[in-house]
Amino acid sequence: MCGIIGYVGKSEAVPILLDGLERLEYRGYDSAGVAVVSPSNTLQVVKTKGRLSVLREHLDAQDPLCGTIGIGHTRWATHGEPNDTNAHPHVGSDGKIAVVHNGIIENYLEIRASLERKGIPFHSETDTEVIAQLLEYYYKKLGNIMNAVYAVLGRIEGAYAMGILCEDFPGQMIAARKDAPLLIGYGEDGNFIASDVTALLAHTRTVTYMEDGEVAVLTGDSVQIYDRERSPITKERHTVDWDVSAAEKGGYAHFMLKEIMEQGEAVRKTISPRIKDGRIFIEELAGMEGYLEGLRKICIVACGSAFHVGMVGKYVLERLLRIPVDAYLASEFRYSEPLLGDDTLVIVISQSGETLDSMAALREAKKRGSKVLSIVNVVGSSIARESDITLYTWAGPEIAVATTKAYTTQMALLILLGVYCADMNGRISEEEYKTILADFLALPEKVDEVLKNIEAYQKAASRYFNQNSVFYIGRNLDYALGLEGSLKLKEISYIHSESYAAGELKHGTISLIEPGTLVISLATYAPLLEKTRSNIVEVRARGADVIVVATEETAPAVKDQADELLVIPNTHRLLQPVLAVIPLQLFAYYVALNRGCDIDKPRNLAKSVTVE
Ligand code: M6R
């Protein structure tokens, strides 16, 4: 999705803006631009369709854009195709005010029509231009830029994070937020705004998260934040503990590969602080024993891969807690009039903590009287802040669009939570508790072991990278896992793929299996191994090639049915998906590599989806 960076201080703004935009590239974008107020107090804008390299070429081809205050933007098109005119920043008709904006202004057509009736010409197809034009209109009418900003915020409906420059106030940048992330960074020689903390890490790790309705005025040496009534407020400053190198490739060809390889450490950091003296201890749940014991239902709500974690959670938590657990797509849940109440816990899972649908589902759950526990990676993100209880995964920054280490850490943490609650409710025997705990402690090393088997994944990928269509099949936890394997493959390699509960295949989809079709069969769930084996035999009988992912325990029973066999170590049955997803991630990665795809920035996708 779109990215915002803004700077005001003593240094030249353009290099800082470009560096910040480069660090936001991973979010996905199709055009980029910057606006700077020059030393002679003139607003200058350069923007273009395409990658940042094209913007750099444009900037190099003209007189240098000088100035120590500026805003920059990477756009992921929503309203209007990606082109130079629709790129941000947008300016008002007099060219005095520039705006960068993330989010969607829902009533933009109505505002545009009313301004056009007043003779104000529009140039782009975007909703954002409405903000710039309306700001200029009110600025002229009211003669005060802050009055104009509040007047605009009173008229627009929808979601926004925005940065504003006005050439009449050359040392001042204004920021506003509602339902889209925006933070303020405090640097040594200036101050910043950004939609994402990674854009700021090279300059500062001291930040303040803006809340809905707030407006900030930044100069080189001051930051003043106002609430929606326009009263000045003082807000907490947070220290971000990610460092710059965590958001760099560190010698790997792609962020995705780096992040896959970091999974052992990420899992360790997520689970080990929560295991003390041979027991699981989730500090954030201290004092909530009574509430947890009284739970009658759990709804897990998320999007994309986080939803797939929810599917694993459904099987695991239901088995451990013996209460109904359902996994919902956030985009459906929010409009489904869900049956909730104070005996239902809603678990929201999100890497970014900014996914709009998940955020809306969270608000819906709270409105209906349920507590919300979130599992989030980005500290201080909107979902983390609005939840009743937040459990952080300590995966570090995830840059590749295709999630990997966030997925495995979310899954490990959700299972840990399940075991913790089962123990509290007396639903797990001491023997099983001890076994699973030992396997939790051994998990990071086993993850590293699976990662060592790289040649097997490369070999399978080189053999099958030319497929048109791939099917993933599995039962129970293996079915939930197949959903993720299939998504990984399609999002980065653009190969059509589907995931099916293995027993469901013969109810329709098996008609698509023909000689040479690739089926990836997940055979790690030992209790249903014989059934899964029969399903493999069925597809082979129709000519399919089969890659089997099995454990040391299950491999002997299925190896004769495998064209390629990928074996992972044994662990507790409920933890198996944490290991089993790794061959699927690396298979997808090497297939995409063989096909020459843009792995970290797949077409049409964005890292954090902040629109519906
Ligand atoms: O930031 P979130 O975890 O809320 O994001 C949810 C999905 O958009 C995300 O998992 C998406 O499906 C990934 N690209 C999958 O790799």
PDB file of C-alpha atoms in Angstrom, residues 108-273:
ATOM      1  CA  TYR A 108     -14.484  12.664  -2.653  1.00  0.00           C
ATOM      2  CA  LEU A 109     -16.838  12.748  -5.655  1.00  0.00           C
ATOM      3  CA  GLU A 110     -19.340  14.926  -3.855  1.00  0.00           C
ATOM      4  CA  ILE A 111     -16.619  17.348  -2.632  1.00  0.00           C
ATOM      5  CA  ARG A 112     -15.018  17.413  -6.058  1.00  0.00           C
ATOM      6  CA  ALA A 113     -18.331  18.270  -7.704  1.00  0.00           C
ATOM      7  CA  SER A 114     -18.957  21.113  -5.264  1.00  0.00           C
ATOM      8  CA  LEU A 115     -15.476  22.570  -5.842  1.00  0.00           C
ATOM      9  CA  GLU A 116     -15.824  22.217  -9.609  1.00  0.00           C
ATOM     10  CA  ARG A 117     -19.081  24.153  -9.387  1.00  0.00           C
ATOM     11  CA  LYS A 118     -17.041  26.918  -7.779  1.00  0.00           C
ATOM     12  CA  GLY A 119     -14.739  26.892 -10.819  1.00  0.00           C
ATOM     13  CA  ILE A 120     -11.839  24.950  -9.301  1.00  0.00           C
ATOM     14  CA  PRO A 121     -10.289  22.701 -11.985  1.00  0.00           C
ATOM     15  CA  PHE A 122      -9.149  19.168 -11.139  1.00  0.00           C
ATOM     16  CA  HIS A 123      -6.274  17.422 -12.876  1.00  0.00           C
ATOM     17  CA  SER A 124      -6.153  13.881 -11.534  1.00  0.00           C
ATOM     18  CA  GLU A 125      -8.660  11.080 -10.977  1.00  0.00           C
ATOM     19  CA  THR A 126      -7.634  10.634  -7.358  1.00  0.00           C
ATOM     20  CA  ASP A 127      -9.534  11.129  -4.136  1.00  0.00           C
ATOM     21  CA  THR A 128      -6.416  12.794  -2.686  1.00  0.00           C
ATOM     22  CA  GLU A 129      -6.537  15.801  -4.981  1.00  0.00           C
ATOM     23  CA  VAL A 130      -9.793  16.702  -3.256  1.00  0.00           C
ATOM     24  CA  ILE A 131      -7.856  17.208   0.001  1.00  0.00           C
ATOM     25  CA  ALA A 132      -5.308  19.511  -1.648  1.00  0.00           C
ATOM     26  CA  GLN A 133      -7.964  21.564  -3.459  1.00  0.00           C
ATOM     27  CA  LEU A 134     -10.239  21.786  -0.444  1.00  0.00           C
ATOM     28  CA  LEU A 135      -7.322  22.843   1.758  1.00  0.00           C
ATOM     29  CA  GLU A 136      -6.408  25.617  -0.620  1.00  0.00           C
ATOM     30  CA  TYR A 137     -10.043  26.667  -0.898  1.00  0.00           C
ATOM     31  CA  TYR A 138     -10.443  26.931   2.892  1.00  0.00           C
ATOM     32  CA  TYR A 139      -7.022  28.516   3.314  1.00  0.00           C
ATOM     33  CA  LYS A 140      -8.045  31.316   0.955  1.00  0.00           C
ATOM     34  CA  LYS A 141     -11.421  31.646   2.605  1.00  0.00           C
ATOM     35  CA  LEU A 142     -10.329  31.478   6.275  1.00  0.00           C
ATOM     36  CA  GLY A 143      -6.833  32.955   5.966  1.00  0.00           C
ATOM     37  CA  ASN A 144      -5.357  30.493   8.474  1.00  0.00           C
ATOM     38  CA  ILE A 145      -3.785  27.171   7.585  1.00  0.00           C
ATOM     39  CA  MET A 146      -4.756  25.326  10.798  1.00  0.00           C
ATOM     40  CA  ASN A 147      -8.348  26.531  10.498  1.00  0.00           C
ATOM     41  CA  ALA A 148      -8.264  25.246   6.928  1.00  0.00           C
ATOM     42  CA  VAL A 149      -6.906  21.850   8.015  1.00  0.00           C
ATOM     43  CA  TYR A 150      -9.624  21.385  10.641  1.00  0.00           C
ATOM     44  CA  ALA A 151     -12.284  22.548   8.175  1.00  0.00           C
ATOM     45  CA  VAL A 152     -11.099  19.914   5.689  1.00  0.00           C
ATOM     46  CA  LEU A 153     -11.019  17.182   8.334  1.00  0.00           C
ATOM     47  CA  GLY A 154     -14.565  18.105   9.230  1.00  0.00           C
ATOM     48  CA  ARG A 155     -15.704  17.571   5.647  1.00  0.00           C
ATOM     49  CA  ILE A 156     -13.884  14.511   4.454  1.00  0.00           C
ATOM     50  CA  GLU A 157     -15.110  11.006   5.250  1.00  0.00           C
ATOM     51  CA  GLY A 158     -12.999   7.879   5.105  1.00  0.00           C
ATOM     52  CA  ALA A 159      -9.486   6.946   6.098  1.00  0.00           C
ATOM     53  CA  TYR A 160      -6.393   9.083   5.953  1.00  0.00           C
ATOM     54  CA  ALA A 161      -2.830   9.536   7.035  1.00  0.00           C
ATOM     55  CA  MET A 162      -1.562  12.723   5.466  1.00  0.00           C
ATOM     56  CA  GLY A 163       1.375  15.061   5.311  1.00  0.00           C
ATOM     57  CA  ILE A 164       0.837  18.683   4.247  1.00  0.00           C
ATOM     58  CA  LEU A 165       3.189  21.462   3.170  1.00  0.00           C
ATOM     59  CA  CYS A 166       2.212  25.086   2.521  1.00  0.00           C
ATOM     60  CA  GLU A 167       4.750  27.398   0.952  1.00  0.00           C
ATOM     61  CA  ASP A 168       3.518  30.309   3.103  1.00  0.00           C
ATOM     62  CA  PHE A 169       4.806  28.387   6.138  1.00  0.00           C
ATOM     63  CA  PRO A 170       8.118  27.155   4.803  1.00  0.00           C
ATOM     64  CA  GLY A 171       9.425  25.679   8.069  1.00  0.00           C
ATOM     65  CA  GLN A 172       6.291  23.807   9.050  1.00  0.00           C
ATOM     66  CA  MET A 173       4.817  20.440   8.158  1.00  0.00           C
ATOM     67  CA  ILE A 174       1.325  19.354   9.195  1.00  0.00           C
ATOM     68  CA  ALA A 175       0.192  15.747   9.675  1.00  0.00           C
ATOM     69  CA  ALA A 176      -3.218  14.244  10.356  1.00  0.00           C
ATOM     70  CA  ARG A 177      -4.512  10.736  10.877  1.00  0.00           C
ATOM     71  CA  LYS A 178      -7.720   8.721  10.906  1.00  0.00           C
ATOM     72  CA  ASP A 179      -7.869   4.938  10.356  1.00  0.00           C
ATOM     73  CA  ALA A 180      -4.474   4.795   8.614  1.00  0.00           C
ATOM     74  CA  PRO A 181      -1.121   4.519  10.371  1.00  0.00           C
ATOM     75  CA  LEU A 182       1.086   7.570  10.878  1.00  0.00           C
ATOM     76  CA  LEU A 183       3.890   8.185  13.283  1.00  0.00           C
ATOM     77  CA  ILE A 184       6.179  11.026  14.251  1.00  0.00           C
ATOM     78  CA  GLY A 185       9.926  10.529  14.556  1.00  0.00           C
ATOM     79  CA  TYR A 186      12.216  12.753  16.612  1.00  0.00           C
ATOM     80  CA  GLY A 187      15.657  13.124  15.037  1.00  0.00           C
ATOM     81  CA  GLU A 188      18.812  14.973  16.084  1.00  0.00           C
ATOM     82  CA  ASP A 189      18.652  17.569  13.371  1.00  0.00           C
ATOM     83  CA  GLY A 190      14.986  17.490  12.498  1.00  0.00           C
ATOM     84  CA  ASN A 191      11.650  15.758  12.827  1.00  0.00           C
ATOM     85  CA  PHE A 192       9.829  13.248  10.673  1.00  0.00           C
ATOM     86  CA  ILE A 193       6.490  11.755   9.807  1.00  0.00           C
ATOM     87  CA  ALA A 194       6.131   8.286   8.323  1.00  0.00           C
ATOM     88  CA  SER A 195       3.504   5.685   7.646  1.00  0.00           C
ATOM     89  CA  ASP A 196       5.852   2.923   8.771  1.00  0.00           C
ATOM     90  CA  VAL A 197       8.685   2.912  11.257  1.00  0.00           C
ATOM     91  CA  THR A 198      11.134   1.245   8.843  1.00  0.00           C
ATOM     92  CA  ALA A 199      11.309   4.530   6.897  1.00  0.00           C
ATOM     93  CA  LEU A 200      12.763   6.241   9.976  1.00  0.00           C
ATOM     94  CA  LEU A 201      15.181   3.674  11.392  1.00  0.00           C
ATOM     95  CA  ALA A 202      18.222   5.251   9.721  1.00  0.00           C
ATOM     96  CA  HIS A 203      17.478   8.552  11.487  1.00  0.00           C
ATOM     97  CA  THR A 204      15.735   7.852  14.741  1.00  0.00           C
ATOM     98  CA  ARG A 205      14.172   5.181  16.880  1.00  0.00           C
ATOM     99  CA  THR A 206      12.216   7.601  19.068  1.00  0.00           C
ATOM    100  CA  VAL A 207       8.657   7.821  17.869  1.00  0.00           C
ATOM    101  CA  THR A 208       5.123   8.799  18.792  1.00  0.00           C
ATOM    102  CA  TYR A 209       2.156   6.963  17.267  1.00  0.00           C
ATOM    103  CA  MET A 210      -0.599   9.328  16.158  1.00  0.00           C
ATOM    104  CA  GLU A 211      -4.167   8.396  17.061  1.00  0.00           C
ATOM    105  CA  ASP A 212      -7.346   8.949  15.088  1.00  0.00           C
ATOM    106  CA  GLY A 213      -8.433  12.573  15.012  1.00  0.00           C
ATOM    107  CA  GLU A 214      -5.028  13.967  15.916  1.00  0.00           C
ATOM    108  CA  VAL A 215      -3.215  16.684  14.012  1.00  0.00           C
ATOM    109  CA  ALA A 216       0.495  17.442  14.421  1.00  0.00           C
ATOM    110  CA  VAL A 217       2.527  20.499  13.517  1.00  0.00           C
ATOM    111  CA  LEU A 218       6.229  19.805  13.073  1.00  0.00           C
ATOM    112  CA  THR A 219       9.114  22.204  12.680  1.00  0.00           C
ATOM    113  CA  GLY A 220      12.844  21.413  12.731  1.00  0.00           C
ATOM    114  CA  ASP A 221      12.998  21.688  16.494  1.00  0.00           C
ATOM    115  CA  SER A 222       9.454  21.228  17.736  1.00  0.00           C
ATOM    116  CA  VAL A 223       6.471  18.920  17.481  1.00  0.00           C
ATOM    117  CA  GLN A 224       3.041  19.897  18.745  1.00  0.00           C
ATOM    118  CA  ILE A 225       0.171  17.450  18.614  1.00  0.00           C
ATOM    119  CA  TYR A 226      -3.484  18.490  18.881  1.00  0.00           C
ATOM    120  CA  ASP A 227      -6.564  16.394  19.573  1.00  0.00           C
ATOM    121  CA  ARG A 228      -9.748  16.547  17.492  1.00  0.00           C
ATOM    122  CA  GLU A 229     -11.006  19.523  19.551  1.00  0.00           C
ATOM    123  CA  ARG A 230      -7.778  21.329  18.688  1.00  0.00           C
ATOM    124  CA  SER A 231      -6.412  21.267  22.209  1.00  0.00           C
ATOM    125  CA  PRO A 232      -2.646  20.737  22.469  1.00  0.00           C
ATOM    126  CA  ILE A 233      -1.765  17.352  23.965  1.00  0.00           C
ATOM    127  CA  THR A 234       1.405  15.679  25.215  1.00  0.00           C
ATOM    128  CA  LYS A 235       1.996  12.134  24.037  1.00  0.00           C
ATOM    129  CA  GLU A 236       4.311   9.362  25.058  1.00  0.00           C
ATOM    130  CA  ARG A 237       7.482   8.780  23.058  1.00  0.00           C
ATOM    131  CA  HIS A 238       8.401   5.154  22.362  1.00  0.00           C
ATOM    132  CA  THR A 239      11.771   3.630  21.569  1.00  0.00           C
ATOM    133  CA  VAL A 240      11.688   1.160  18.700  1.00  0.00           C
ATOM    134  CA  ASP A 241      14.075  -1.715  19.325  1.00  0.00           C
ATOM    135  CA  TRP A 242      14.449  -2.766  15.685  1.00  0.00           C
ATOM    136  CA  ASP A 243      17.708  -1.610  14.161  1.00  0.00           C
ATOM    137  CA  VAL A 244      18.459  -0.603  10.598  1.00  0.00           C
ATOM    138  CA  SER A 245      20.237  -3.836   9.703  1.00  0.00           C
ATOM    139  CA  ALA A 246      17.127  -5.844  10.658  1.00  0.00           C
ATOM    140  CA  ALA A 247      15.379  -4.129   7.756  1.00  0.00           C
ATOM    141  CA  GLU A 248      18.211  -4.747   5.259  1.00  0.00           C
ATOM    142  CA  LYS A 249      18.979  -7.793   3.112  1.00  0.00           C
ATOM    143  CA  GLY A 250      22.244  -8.681   4.853  1.00  0.00           C
ATOM    144  CA  GLY A 251      23.768 -10.456   1.848  1.00  0.00           C
ATOM    145  CA  TYR A 252      20.695 -12.475   0.863  1.00  0.00           C
ATOM    146  CA  ALA A 253      19.327 -12.200  -2.665  1.00  0.00           C
ATOM    147  CA  HIS A 254      15.866 -11.403  -1.354  1.00  0.00           C
ATOM    148  CA  PHE A 255      14.221 -10.282   1.868  1.00  0.00           C
ATOM    149  CA  MET A 256      11.976 -13.320   1.592  1.00  0.00           C
ATOM    150  CA  LEU A 257      14.928 -15.716   1.714  1.00  0.00           C
ATOM    151  CA  LYS A 258      16.508 -13.794   4.589  1.00  0.00           C
ATOM    152  CA  GLU A 259      13.262 -13.878   6.525  1.00  0.00           C
ATOM    153  CA  ILE A 260      12.764 -17.601   5.882  1.00  0.00           C
ATOM    154  CA  MET A 261      16.291 -18.218   7.207  1.00  0.00           C
ATOM    155  CA  GLU A 262      15.604 -16.111  10.309  1.00  0.00           C
ATOM    156  CA  GLN A 263      12.709 -18.286  11.407  1.00  0.00           C
ATOM    157  CA  GLY A 264      14.598 -20.370  13.998  1.00  0.00           C
ATOM    158  CA  GLU A 265      15.708 -17.233  15.815  1.00  0.00           C
ATOM    159  CA  ALA A 266      12.319 -15.553  15.418  1.00  0.00           C
ATOM    160  CA  VAL A 267      10.525 -18.552  16.929  1.00  0.00           C
ATOM    161  CA  ARG A 268      13.052 -18.629  19.775  1.00  0.00           C
ATOM    162  CA  LYS A 269      12.537 -14.933  20.537  1.00  0.00           C
ATOM    163  CA  THR A 270       8.772 -15.353  20.480  1.00  0.00           C
ATOM    164  CA  ILE A 271       8.419 -18.391  22.710  1.00  0.00           C
ATOM    165  CA  SER A 272      11.405 -18.490  25.068  1.00  0.00           C
ATOM    166  CA  PRO A 273      10.504 -15.355  27.110  1.00  0.00           C
TER     167      PRO A 273
END
